[in-house]
């Protein structure tokens, strides 16, 4: 995972809670899409959850990339204790699934990261606005935000497509946790696959949190 991707991950986990941030183009009443499922889907097991994806996806080991991820997030967020420190201190535990679509070209396969975080689900918007502005910089106005209902689940969708980079982040709160489902891809792949992205997000089954 590149440094650019890591910054996107951190920014999206902040962005979904900053609902009134002026840079986002919001479409809160967007209807839920109704794509036709691809018959070549299968269920993938993750930590505390299951997700249905095209059967070309391959599960990867996030541990191999943890040192680079932690270094980048620490540089972004700093080392001091605070509400965002959970992104760094609990990252390995927070990653529920990481992998890529082997059916895409080797140069630009779609990557998928599923993260859950308990602390961020409780943060007020006021804590996040400044950090969001600093992380996204001049890309803030290129991010689109929509509110969707996917298989009965209320989801905030954040999308970005510009030049060679594209991503679609789906964020929701369930079982007292903030969940981020992030597809990192190219503009062409996102245009072709976004219907399947939404099918997958709607398919997620989350294990009950034990008291």
PDB file of C-alpha atoms in Angstrom, residues 13-14 70 73 77-95 115-123 128 178:
ATOM      1  CA  UNK A  13     -12.255   7.560   8.468  1.00  0.00           C
ATOM      2  CA  UNK A  14     -12.311  11.209   9.482  1.00  0.00           C
ATOM      3  CA  UNK A  70       2.091   2.568  10.977  1.00  0.00           C
ATOM      4  CA  UNK A  73      -0.135   7.157   9.982  1.00  0.00           C
ATOM      5  CA  UNK A  77      -1.438  12.010  13.114  1.00  0.00           C
ATOM      6  CA  UNK A  78       1.548  12.488  15.408  1.00  0.00           C
ATOM      7  CA  UNK A  79       2.543  10.385  18.396  1.00  0.00           C
ATOM      8  CA  UNK A  80       0.666  12.209  21.153  1.00  0.00           C
ATOM      9  CA  UNK A  81      -2.216  10.595  22.955  1.00  0.00           C
ATOM     10  CA  UNK A  82      -5.581  11.717  21.664  1.00  0.00           C
ATOM     11  CA  UNK A  83      -8.804  10.532  20.060  1.00  0.00           C
ATOM     12  CA  UNK A  84      -7.118   9.754  16.719  1.00  0.00           C
ATOM     13  CA  UNK A  85      -4.321   7.766  18.298  1.00  0.00           C
ATOM     14  CA  UNK A  86      -6.490   4.639  18.047  1.00  0.00           C
ATOM     15  CA  UNK A  87      -5.817   4.618  14.305  1.00  0.00           C
ATOM     16  CA  UNK A  88      -2.201   3.809  15.079  1.00  0.00           C
ATOM     17  CA  UNK A  89      -2.294   1.894  18.344  1.00  0.00           C
ATOM     18  CA  UNK A  90      -4.999  -0.579  17.321  1.00  0.00           C
ATOM     19  CA  UNK A  91      -4.462  -0.783  13.563  1.00  0.00           C
ATOM     20  CA  UNK A  92      -3.646  -4.489  13.353  1.00  0.00           C
ATOM     21  CA  UNK A  93      -6.709  -5.366  15.418  1.00  0.00           C
ATOM     22  CA  UNK A  94      -8.912  -2.926  13.498  1.00  0.00           C
ATOM     23  CA  UNK A  95      -8.263  -4.362  10.019  1.00  0.00           C
ATOM     24  CA  UNK A 115     -11.483  -1.458   8.878  1.00  0.00           C
ATOM     25  CA  UNK A 116     -13.499  -1.217  12.078  1.00  0.00           C
ATOM     26  CA  UNK A 117     -12.803   1.258  14.881  1.00  0.00           C
ATOM     27  CA  UNK A 118     -14.622   1.732  18.157  1.00  0.00           C
ATOM     28  CA  UNK A 119     -13.079   5.045  19.265  1.00  0.00           C
ATOM     29  CA  UNK A 120     -13.826   6.925  16.044  1.00  0.00           C
ATOM     30  CA  UNK A 121     -17.515   6.026  16.240  1.00  0.00           C
ATOM     31  CA  UNK A 122     -17.742   8.257  19.326  1.00  0.00           C
ATOM     32  CA  UNK A 123     -15.857  11.342  18.091  1.00  0.00           C
ATOM     33  CA  UNK A 128     -12.248  16.087  13.116  1.00  0.00           C
ATOM     34  CA  UNK A 178     -17.258   2.703  12.777  1.00  0.00           C
TER      35      UNK A 178
END
